[in-house]
JSON list of N, CA and C in Angstrom, two decimals:
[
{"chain": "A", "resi": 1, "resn": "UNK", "atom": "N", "xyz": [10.39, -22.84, -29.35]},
{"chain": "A", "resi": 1, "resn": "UNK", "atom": "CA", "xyz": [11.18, -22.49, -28.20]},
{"chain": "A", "resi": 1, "resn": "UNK", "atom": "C", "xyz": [10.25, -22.22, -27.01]},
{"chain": "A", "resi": 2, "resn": "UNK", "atom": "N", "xyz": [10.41, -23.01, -25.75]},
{"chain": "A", "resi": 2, "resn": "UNK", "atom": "CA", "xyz": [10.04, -22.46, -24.48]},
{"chain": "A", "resi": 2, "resn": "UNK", "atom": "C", "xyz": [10.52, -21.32, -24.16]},
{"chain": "A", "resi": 3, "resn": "UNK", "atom": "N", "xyz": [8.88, -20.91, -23.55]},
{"chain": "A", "resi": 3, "resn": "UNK", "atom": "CA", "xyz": [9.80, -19.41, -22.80]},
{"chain": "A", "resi": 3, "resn": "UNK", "atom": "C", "xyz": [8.89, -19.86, -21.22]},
{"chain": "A", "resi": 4, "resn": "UNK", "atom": "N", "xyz": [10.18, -19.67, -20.29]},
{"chain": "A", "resi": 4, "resn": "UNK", "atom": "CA", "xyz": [9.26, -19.61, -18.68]},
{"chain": "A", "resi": 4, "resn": "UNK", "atom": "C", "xyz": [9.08, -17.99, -18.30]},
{"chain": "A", "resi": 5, "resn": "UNK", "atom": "N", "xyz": [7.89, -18.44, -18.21]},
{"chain": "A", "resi": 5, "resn": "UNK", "atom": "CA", "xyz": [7.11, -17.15, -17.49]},
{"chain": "A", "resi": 5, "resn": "UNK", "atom": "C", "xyz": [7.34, -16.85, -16.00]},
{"chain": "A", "resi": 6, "resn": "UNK", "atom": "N", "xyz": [8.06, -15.81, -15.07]},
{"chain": "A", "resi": 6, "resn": "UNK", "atom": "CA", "xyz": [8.02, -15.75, -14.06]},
{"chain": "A", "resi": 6, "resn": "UNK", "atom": "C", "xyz": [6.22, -15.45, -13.61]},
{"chain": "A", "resi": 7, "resn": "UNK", "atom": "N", "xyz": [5.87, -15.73, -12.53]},
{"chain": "A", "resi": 7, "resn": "UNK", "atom": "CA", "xyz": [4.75, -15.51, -11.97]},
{"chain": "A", "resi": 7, "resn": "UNK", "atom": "C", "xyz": [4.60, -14.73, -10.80]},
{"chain": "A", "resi": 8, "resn": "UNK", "atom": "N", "xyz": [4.25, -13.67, -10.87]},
{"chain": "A", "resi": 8, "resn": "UNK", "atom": "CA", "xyz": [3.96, -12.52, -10.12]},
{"chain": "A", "resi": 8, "resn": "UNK", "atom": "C", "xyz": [3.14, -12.96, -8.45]},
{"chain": "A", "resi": 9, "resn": "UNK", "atom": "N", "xyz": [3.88, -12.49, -7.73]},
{"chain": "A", "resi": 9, "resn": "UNK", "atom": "CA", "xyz": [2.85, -12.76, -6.56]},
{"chain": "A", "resi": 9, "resn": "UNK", "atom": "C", "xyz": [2.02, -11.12, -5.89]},
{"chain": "A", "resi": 10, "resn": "UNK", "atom": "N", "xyz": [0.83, -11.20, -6.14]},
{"chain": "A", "resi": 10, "resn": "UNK", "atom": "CA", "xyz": [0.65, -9.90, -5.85]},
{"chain": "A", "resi": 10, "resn": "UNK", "atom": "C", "xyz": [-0.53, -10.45, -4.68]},
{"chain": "A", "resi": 11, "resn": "UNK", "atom": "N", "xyz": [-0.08, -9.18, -3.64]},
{"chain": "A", "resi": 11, "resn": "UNK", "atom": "CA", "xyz": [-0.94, -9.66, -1.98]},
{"chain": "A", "resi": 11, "resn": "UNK", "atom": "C", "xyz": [-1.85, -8.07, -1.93]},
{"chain": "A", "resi": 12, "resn": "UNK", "atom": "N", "xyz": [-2.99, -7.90, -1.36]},
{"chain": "A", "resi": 12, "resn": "UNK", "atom": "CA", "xyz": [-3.64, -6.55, -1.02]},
{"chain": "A", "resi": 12, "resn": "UNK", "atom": "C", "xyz": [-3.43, -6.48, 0.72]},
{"chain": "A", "resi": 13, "resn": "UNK", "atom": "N", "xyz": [-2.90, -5.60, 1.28]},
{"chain": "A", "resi": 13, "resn": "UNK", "atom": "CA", "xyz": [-3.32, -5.29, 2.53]},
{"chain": "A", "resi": 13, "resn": "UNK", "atom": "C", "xyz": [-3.88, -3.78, 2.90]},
{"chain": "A", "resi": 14, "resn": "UNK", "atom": "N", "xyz": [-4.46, -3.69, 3.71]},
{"chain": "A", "resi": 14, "resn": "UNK", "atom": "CA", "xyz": [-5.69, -2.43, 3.88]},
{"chain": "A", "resi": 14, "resn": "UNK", "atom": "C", "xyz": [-4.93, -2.18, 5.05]},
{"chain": "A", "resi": 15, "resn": "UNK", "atom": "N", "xyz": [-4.61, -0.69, 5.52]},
{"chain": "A", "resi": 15, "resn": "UNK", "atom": "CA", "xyz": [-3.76, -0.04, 6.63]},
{"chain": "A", "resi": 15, "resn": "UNK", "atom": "C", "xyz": [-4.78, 1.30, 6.59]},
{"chain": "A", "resi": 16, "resn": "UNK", "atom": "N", "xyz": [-5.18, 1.06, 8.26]},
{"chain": "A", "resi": 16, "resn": "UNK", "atom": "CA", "xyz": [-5.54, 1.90, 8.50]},
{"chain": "A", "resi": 16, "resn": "UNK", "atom": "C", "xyz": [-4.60, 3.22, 8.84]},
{"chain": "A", "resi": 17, "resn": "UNK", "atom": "N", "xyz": [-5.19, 4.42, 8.26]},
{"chain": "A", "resi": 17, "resn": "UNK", "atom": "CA", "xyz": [-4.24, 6.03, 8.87]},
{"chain": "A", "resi": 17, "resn": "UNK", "atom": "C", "xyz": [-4.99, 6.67, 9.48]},
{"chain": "A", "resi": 18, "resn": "UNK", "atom": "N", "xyz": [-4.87, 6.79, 10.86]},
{"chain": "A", "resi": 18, "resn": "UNK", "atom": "CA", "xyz": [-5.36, 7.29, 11.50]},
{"chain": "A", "resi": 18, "resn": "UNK", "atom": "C", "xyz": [-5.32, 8.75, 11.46]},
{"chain": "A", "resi": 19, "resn": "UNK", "atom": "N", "xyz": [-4.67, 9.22, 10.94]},
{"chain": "A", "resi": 19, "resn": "UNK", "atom": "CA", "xyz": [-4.25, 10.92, 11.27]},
{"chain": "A", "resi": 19, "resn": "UNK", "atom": "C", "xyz": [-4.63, 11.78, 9.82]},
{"chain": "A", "resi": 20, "resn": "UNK", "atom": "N", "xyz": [-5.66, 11.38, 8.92]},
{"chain": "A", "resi": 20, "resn": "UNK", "atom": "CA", "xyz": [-5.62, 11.64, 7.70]},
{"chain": "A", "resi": 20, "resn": "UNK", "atom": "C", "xyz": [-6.97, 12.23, 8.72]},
{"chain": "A", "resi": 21, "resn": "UNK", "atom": "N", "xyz": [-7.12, 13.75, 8.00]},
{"chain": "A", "resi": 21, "resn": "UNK", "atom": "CA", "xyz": [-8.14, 14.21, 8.75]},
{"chain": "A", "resi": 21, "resn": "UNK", "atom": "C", "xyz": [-8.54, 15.61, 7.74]},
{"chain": "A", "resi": 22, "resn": "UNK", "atom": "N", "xyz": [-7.96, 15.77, 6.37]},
{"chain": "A", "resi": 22, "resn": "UNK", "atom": "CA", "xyz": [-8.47, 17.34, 5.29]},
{"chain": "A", "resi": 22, "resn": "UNK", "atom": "C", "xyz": [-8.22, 15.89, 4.10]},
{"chain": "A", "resi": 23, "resn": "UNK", "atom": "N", "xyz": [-8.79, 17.17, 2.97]},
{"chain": "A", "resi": 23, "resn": "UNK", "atom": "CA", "xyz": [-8.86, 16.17, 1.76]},
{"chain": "A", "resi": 23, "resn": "UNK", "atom": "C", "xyz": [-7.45, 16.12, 1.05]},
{"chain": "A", "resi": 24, "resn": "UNK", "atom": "N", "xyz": [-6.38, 17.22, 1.47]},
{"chain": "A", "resi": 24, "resn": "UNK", "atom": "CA", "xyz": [-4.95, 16.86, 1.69]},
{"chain": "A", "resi": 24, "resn": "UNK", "atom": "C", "xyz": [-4.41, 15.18, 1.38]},
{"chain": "A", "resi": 25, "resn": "UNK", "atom": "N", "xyz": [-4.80, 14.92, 2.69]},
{"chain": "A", "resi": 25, "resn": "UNK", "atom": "CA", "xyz": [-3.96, 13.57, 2.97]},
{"chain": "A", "resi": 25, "resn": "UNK", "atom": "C", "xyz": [-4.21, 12.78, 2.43]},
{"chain": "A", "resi": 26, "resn": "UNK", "atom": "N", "xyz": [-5.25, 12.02, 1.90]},
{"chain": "A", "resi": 26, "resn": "UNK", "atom": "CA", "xyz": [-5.36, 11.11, 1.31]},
{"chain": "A", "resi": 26, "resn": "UNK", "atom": "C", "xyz": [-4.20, 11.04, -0.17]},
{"chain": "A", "resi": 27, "resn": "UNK", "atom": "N", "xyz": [-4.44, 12.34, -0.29]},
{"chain": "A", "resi": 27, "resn": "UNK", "atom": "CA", "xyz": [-3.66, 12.13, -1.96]},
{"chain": "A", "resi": 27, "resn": "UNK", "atom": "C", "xyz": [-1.83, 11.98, -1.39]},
{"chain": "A", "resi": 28, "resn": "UNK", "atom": "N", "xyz": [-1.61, 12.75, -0.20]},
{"chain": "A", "resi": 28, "resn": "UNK", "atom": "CA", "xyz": [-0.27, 12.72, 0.29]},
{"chain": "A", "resi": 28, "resn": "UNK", "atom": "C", "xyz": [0.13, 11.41, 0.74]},
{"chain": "A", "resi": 29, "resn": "UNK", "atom": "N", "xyz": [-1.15, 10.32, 0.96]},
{"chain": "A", "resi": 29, "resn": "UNK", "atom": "CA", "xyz": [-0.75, 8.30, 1.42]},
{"chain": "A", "resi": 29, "resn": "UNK", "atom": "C", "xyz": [-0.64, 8.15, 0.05]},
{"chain": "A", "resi": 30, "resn": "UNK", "atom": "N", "xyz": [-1.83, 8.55, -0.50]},
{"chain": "A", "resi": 30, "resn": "UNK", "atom": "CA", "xyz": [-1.60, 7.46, -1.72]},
{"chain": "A", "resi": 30, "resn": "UNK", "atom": "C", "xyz": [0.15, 7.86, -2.40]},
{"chain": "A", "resi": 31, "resn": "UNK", "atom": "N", "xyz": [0.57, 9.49, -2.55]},
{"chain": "A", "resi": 31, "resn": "UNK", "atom": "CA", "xyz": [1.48, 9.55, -3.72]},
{"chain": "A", "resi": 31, "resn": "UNK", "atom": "C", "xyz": [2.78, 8.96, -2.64]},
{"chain": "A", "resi": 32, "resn": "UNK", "atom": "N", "xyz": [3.00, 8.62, -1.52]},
{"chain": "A", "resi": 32, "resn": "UNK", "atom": "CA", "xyz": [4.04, 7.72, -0.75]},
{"chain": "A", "resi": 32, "resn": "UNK", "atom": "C", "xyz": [3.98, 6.49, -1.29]},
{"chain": "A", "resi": 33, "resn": "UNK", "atom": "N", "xyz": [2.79, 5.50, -0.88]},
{"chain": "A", "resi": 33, "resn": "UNK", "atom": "CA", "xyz": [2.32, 4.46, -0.96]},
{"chain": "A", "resi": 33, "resn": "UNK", "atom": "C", "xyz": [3.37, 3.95, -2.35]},
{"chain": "A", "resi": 34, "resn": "UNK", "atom": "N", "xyz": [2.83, 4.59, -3.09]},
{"chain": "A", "resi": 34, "resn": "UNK", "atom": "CA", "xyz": [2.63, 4.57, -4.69]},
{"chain": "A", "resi": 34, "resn": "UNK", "atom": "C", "xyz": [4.38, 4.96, -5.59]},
{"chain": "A", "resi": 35, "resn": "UNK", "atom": "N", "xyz": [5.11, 5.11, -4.32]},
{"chain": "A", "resi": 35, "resn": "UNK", "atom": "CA", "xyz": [6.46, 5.45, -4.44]},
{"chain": "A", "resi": 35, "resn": "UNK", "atom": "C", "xyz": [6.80, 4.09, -4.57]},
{"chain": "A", "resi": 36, "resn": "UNK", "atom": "N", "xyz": [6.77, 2.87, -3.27]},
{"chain": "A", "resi": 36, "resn": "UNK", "atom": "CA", "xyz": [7.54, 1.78, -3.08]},
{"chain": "A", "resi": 36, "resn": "UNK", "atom": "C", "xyz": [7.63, 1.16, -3.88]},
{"chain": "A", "resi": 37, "resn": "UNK", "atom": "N", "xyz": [8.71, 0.49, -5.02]},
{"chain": "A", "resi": 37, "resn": "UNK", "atom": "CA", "xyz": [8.78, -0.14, -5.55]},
{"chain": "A", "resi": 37, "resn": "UNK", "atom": "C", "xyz": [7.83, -1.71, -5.25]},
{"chain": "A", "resi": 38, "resn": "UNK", "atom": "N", "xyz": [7.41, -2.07, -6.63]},
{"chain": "A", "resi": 38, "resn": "UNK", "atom": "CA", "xyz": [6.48, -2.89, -5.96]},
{"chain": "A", "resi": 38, "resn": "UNK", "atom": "C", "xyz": [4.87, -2.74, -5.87]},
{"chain": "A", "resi": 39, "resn": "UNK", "atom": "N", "xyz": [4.50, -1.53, -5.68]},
{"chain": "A", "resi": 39, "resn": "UNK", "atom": "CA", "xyz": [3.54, -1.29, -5.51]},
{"chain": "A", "resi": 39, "resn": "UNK", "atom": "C", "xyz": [2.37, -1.21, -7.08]},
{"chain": "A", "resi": 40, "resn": "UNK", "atom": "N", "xyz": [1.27, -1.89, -6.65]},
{"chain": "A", "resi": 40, "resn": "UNK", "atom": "CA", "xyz": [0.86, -1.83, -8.29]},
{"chain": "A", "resi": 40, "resn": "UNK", "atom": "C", "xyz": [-0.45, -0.71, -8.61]},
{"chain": "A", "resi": 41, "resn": "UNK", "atom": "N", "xyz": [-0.95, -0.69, -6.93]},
{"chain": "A", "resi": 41, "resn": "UNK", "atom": "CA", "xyz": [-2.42, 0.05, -6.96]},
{"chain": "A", "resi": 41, "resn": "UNK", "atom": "C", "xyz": [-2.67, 0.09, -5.55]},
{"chain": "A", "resi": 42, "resn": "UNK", "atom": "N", "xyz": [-3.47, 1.75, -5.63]},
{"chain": "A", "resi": 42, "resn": "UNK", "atom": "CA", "xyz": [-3.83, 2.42, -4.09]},
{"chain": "A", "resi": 42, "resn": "UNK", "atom": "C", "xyz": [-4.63, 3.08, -4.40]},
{"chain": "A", "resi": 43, "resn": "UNK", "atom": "N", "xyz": [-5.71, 2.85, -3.63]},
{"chain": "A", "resi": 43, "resn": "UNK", "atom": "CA", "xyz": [-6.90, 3.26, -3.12]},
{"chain": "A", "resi": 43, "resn": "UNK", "atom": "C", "xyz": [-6.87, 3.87, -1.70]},
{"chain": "A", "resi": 44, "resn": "UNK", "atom": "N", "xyz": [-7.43, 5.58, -1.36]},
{"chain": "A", "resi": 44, "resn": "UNK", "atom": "CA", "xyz": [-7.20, 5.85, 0.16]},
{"chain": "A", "resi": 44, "resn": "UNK", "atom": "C", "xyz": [-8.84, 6.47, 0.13]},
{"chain": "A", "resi": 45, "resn": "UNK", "atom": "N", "xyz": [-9.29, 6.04, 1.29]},
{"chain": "A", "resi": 45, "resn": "UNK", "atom": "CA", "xyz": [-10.45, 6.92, 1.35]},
{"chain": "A", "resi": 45, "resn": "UNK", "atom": "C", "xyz": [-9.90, 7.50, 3.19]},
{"chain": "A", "resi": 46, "resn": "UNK", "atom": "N", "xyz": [-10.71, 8.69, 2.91]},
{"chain": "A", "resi": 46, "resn": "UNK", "atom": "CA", "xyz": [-10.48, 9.60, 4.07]},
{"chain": "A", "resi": 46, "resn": "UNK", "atom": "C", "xyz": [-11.80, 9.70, 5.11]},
{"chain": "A", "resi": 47, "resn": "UNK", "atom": "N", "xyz": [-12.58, 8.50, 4.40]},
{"chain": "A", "resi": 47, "resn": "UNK", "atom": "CA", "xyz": [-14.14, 8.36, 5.15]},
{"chain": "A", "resi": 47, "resn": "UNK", "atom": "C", "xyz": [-13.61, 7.33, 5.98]},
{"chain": "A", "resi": 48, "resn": "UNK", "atom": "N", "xyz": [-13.24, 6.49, 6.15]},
{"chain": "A", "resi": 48, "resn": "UNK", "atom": "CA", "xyz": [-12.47, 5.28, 6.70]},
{"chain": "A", "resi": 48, "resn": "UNK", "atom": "C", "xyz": [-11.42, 5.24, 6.99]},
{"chain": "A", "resi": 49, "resn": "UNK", "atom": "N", "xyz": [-10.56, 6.43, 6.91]},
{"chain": "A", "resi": 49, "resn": "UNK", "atom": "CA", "xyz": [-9.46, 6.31, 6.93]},
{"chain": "A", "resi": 49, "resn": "UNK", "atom": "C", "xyz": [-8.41, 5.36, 7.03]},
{"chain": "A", "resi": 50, "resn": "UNK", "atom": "N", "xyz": [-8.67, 4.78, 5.85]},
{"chain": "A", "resi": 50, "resn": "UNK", "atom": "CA", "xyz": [-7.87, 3.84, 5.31]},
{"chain": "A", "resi": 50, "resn": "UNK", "atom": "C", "xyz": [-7.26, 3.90, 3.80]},
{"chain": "A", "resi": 51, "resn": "UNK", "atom": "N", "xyz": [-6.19, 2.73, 3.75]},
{"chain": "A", "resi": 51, "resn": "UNK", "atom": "CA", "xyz": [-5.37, 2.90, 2.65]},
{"chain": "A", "resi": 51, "resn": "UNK", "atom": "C", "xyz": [-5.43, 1.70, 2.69]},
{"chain": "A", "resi": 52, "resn": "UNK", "atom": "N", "xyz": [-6.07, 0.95, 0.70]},
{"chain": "A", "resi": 52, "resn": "UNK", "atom": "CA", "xyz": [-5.95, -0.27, 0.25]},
{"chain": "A", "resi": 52, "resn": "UNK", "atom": "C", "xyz": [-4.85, -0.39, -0.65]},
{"chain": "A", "resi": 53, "resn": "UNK", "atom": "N", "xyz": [-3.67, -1.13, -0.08]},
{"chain": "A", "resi": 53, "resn": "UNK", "atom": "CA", "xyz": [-2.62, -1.64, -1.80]},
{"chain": "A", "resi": 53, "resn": "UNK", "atom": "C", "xyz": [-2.42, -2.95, -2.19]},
{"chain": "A", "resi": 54, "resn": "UNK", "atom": "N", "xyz": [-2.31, -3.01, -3.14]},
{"chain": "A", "resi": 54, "resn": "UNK", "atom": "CA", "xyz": [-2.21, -4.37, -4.17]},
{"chain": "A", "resi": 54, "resn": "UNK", "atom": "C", "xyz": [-0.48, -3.97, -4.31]},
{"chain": "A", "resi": 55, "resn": "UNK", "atom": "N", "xyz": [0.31, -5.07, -3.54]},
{"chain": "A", "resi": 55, "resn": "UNK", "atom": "CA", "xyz": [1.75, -4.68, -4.20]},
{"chain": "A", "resi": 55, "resn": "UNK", "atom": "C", "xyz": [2.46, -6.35, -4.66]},
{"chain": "A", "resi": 56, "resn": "UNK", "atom": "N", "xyz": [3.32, -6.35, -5.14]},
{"chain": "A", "resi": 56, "resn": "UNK", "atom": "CA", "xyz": [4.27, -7.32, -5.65]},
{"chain": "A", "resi": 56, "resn": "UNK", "atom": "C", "xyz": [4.75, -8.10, -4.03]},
{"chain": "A", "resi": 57, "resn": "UNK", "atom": "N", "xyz": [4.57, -8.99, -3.64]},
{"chain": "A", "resi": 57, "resn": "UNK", "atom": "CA", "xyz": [4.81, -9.15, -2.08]},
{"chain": "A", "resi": 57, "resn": "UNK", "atom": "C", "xyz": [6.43, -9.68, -2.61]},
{"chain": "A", "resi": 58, "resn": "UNK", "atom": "N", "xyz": [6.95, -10.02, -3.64]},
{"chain": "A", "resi": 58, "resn": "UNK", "atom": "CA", "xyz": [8.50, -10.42, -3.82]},
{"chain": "A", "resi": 58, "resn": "UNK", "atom": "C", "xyz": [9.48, -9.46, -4.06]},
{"chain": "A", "resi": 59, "resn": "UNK", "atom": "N", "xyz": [8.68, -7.89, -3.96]},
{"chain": "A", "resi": 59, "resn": "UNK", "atom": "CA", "xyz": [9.70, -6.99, -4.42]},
{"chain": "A", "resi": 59, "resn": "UNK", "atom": "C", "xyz": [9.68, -5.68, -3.22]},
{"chain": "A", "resi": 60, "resn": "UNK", "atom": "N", "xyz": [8.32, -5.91, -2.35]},
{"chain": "A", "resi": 60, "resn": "UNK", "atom": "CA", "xyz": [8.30, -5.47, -1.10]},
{"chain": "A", "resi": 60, "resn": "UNK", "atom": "C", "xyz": [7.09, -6.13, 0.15]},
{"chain": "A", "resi": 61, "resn": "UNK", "atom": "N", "xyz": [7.46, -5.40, 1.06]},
{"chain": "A", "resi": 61, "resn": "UNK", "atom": "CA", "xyz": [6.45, -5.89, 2.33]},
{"chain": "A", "resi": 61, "resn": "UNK", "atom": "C", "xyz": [5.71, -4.73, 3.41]},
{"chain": "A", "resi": 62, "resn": "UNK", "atom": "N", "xyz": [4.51, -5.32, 3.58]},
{"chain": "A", "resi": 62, "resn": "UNK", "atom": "CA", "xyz": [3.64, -4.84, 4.73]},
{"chain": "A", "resi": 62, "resn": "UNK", "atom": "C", "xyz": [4.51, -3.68, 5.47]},
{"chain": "A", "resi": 63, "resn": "UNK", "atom": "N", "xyz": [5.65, -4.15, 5.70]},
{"chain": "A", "resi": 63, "resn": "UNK", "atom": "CA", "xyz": [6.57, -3.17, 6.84]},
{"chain": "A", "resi": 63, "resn": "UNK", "atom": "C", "xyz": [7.07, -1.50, 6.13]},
{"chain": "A", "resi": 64, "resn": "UNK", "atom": "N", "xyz": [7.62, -2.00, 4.64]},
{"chain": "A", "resi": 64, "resn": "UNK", "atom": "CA", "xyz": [8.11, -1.12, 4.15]},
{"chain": "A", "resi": 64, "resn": "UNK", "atom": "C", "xyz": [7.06, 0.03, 3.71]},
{"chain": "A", "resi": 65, "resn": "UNK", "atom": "N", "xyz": [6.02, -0.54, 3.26]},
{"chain": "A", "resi": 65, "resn": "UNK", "atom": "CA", "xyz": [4.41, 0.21, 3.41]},
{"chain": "A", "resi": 65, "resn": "UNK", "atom": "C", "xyz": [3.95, 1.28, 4.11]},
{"chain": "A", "resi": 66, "resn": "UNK", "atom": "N", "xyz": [4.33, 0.70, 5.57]},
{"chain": "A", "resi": 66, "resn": "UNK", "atom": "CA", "xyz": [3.97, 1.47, 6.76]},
{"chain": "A", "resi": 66, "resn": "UNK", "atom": "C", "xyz": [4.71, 2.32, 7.07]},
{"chain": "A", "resi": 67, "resn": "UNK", "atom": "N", "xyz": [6.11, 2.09, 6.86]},
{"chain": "A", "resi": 67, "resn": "UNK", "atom": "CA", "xyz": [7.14, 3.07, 7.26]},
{"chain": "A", "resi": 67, "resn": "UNK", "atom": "C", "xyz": [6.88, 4.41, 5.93]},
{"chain": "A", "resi": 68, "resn": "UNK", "atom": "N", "xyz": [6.72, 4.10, 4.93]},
{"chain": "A", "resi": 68, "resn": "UNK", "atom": "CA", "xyz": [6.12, 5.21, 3.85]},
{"chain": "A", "resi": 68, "resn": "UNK", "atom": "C", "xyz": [5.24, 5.72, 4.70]},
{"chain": "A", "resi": 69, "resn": "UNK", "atom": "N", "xyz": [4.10, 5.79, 4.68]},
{"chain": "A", "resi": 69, "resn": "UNK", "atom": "CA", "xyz": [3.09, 6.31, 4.96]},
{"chain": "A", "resi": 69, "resn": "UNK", "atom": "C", "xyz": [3.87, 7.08, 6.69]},
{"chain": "A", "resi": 70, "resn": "UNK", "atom": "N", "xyz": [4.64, 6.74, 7.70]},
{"chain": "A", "resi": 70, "resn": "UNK", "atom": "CA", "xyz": [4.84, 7.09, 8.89]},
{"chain": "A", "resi": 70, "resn": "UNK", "atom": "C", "xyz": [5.74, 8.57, 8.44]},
{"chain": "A", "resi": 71, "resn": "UNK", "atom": "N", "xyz": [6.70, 7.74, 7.21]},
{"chain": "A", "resi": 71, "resn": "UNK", "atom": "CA", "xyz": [7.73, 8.70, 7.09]},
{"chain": "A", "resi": 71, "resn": "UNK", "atom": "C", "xyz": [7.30, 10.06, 6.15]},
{"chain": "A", "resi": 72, "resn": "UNK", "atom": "N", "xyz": [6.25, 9.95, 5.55]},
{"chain": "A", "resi": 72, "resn": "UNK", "atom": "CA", "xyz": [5.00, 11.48, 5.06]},
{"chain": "A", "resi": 72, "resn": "UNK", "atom": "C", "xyz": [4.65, 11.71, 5.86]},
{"chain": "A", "resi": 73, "resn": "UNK", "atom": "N", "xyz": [4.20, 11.58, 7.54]},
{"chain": "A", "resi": 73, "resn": "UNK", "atom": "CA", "xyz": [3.84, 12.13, 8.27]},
{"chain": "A", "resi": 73, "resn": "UNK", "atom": "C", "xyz": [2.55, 11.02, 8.73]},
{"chain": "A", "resi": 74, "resn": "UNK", "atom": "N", "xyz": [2.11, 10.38, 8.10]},
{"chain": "A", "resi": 74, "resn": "UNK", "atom": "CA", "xyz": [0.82, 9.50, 8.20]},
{"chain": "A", "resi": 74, "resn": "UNK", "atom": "C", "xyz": [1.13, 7.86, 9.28]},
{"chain": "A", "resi": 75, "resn": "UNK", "atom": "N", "xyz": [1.37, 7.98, 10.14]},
{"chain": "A", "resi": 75, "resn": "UNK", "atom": "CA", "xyz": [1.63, 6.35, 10.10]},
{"chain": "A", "resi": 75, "resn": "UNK", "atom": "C", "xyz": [0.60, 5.43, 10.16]},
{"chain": "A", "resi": 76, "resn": "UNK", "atom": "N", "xyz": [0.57, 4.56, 10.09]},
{"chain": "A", "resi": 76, "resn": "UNK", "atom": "CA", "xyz": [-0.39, 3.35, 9.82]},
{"chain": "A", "resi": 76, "resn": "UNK", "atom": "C", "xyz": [0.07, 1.97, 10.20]},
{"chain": "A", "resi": 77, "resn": "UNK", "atom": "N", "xyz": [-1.29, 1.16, 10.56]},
{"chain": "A", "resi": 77, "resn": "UNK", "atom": "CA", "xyz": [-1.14, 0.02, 10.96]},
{"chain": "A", "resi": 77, "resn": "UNK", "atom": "C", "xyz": [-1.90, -0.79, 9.41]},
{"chain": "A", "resi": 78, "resn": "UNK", "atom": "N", "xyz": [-1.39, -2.05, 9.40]},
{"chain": "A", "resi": 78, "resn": "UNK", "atom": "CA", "xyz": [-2.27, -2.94, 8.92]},
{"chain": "A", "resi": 78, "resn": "UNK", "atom": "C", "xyz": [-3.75, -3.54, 9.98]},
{"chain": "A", "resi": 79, "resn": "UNK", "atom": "N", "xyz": [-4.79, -3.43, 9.12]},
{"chain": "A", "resi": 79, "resn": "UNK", "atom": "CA", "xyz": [-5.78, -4.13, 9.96]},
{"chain": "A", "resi": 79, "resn": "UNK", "atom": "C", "xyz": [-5.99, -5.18, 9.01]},
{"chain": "A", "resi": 80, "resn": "UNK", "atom": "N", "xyz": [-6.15, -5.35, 7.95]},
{"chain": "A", "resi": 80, "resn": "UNK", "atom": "CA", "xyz": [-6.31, -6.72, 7.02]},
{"chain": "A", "resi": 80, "resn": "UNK", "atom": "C", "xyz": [-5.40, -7.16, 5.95]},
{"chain": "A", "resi": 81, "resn": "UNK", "atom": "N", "xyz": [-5.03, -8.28, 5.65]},
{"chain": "A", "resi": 81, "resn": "UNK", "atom": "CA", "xyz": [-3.88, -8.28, 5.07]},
{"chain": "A", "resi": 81, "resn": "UNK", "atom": "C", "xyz": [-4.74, -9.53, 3.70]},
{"chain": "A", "resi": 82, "resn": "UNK", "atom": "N", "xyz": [-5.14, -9.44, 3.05]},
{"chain": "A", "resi": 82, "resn": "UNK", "atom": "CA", "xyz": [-5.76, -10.22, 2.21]},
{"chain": "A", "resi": 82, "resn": "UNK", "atom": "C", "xyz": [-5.18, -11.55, 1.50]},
{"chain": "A", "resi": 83, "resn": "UNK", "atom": "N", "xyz": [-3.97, -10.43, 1.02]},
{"chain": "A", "resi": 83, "resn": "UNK", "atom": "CA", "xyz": [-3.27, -11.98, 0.08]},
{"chain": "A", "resi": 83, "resn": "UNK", "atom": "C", "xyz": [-2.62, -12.48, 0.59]},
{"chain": "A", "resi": 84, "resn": "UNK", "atom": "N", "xyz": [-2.27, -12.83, 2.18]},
{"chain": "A", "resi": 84, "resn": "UNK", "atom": "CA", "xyz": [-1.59, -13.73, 2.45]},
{"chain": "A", "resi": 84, "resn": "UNK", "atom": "C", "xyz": [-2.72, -15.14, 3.40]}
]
């Protein structure tokens, strides 16, 4: 018996947060981030203030990302968007 395998599309984009400024915040992007369905892995450093995620790009997007992170208090832009 065949079985079809769906195939996962997973994209990384890096968003900078500008307003992450105690060792607080970082853990307060990542545990948002890490809410959106979709999401598979987050990395935040607070030296760069930035936030890296690896998410499912078919089950969410770049936008919905940002609005997490705005709506904890953090907002963020994308500066690199990898997997697309």
């Amino acid at each position: 018996m065949n079985k079809l395998l769906a195939s996962i599309v997973l994209a990384t984009v890096i968003l900078s947060v500008a307003k992450m400024t105690c060792a607080a915040c970082p853990i307060t992007v990542k545990t948002a981030l890490s809410r959106v369905p979709g999401v598979t892995e987050v990395s935040v450093s607070l030296e760069r203030k930035q936030a890296t995620v690896v998410f499912d790009d078919t089950k969410t997007t770049v936008s919905a990302l940002t609005r997490a992170t705005t709506d904890a208090g953090y907002p963020s832009t994308p500066v690199k968007d990898a997997g697309k």
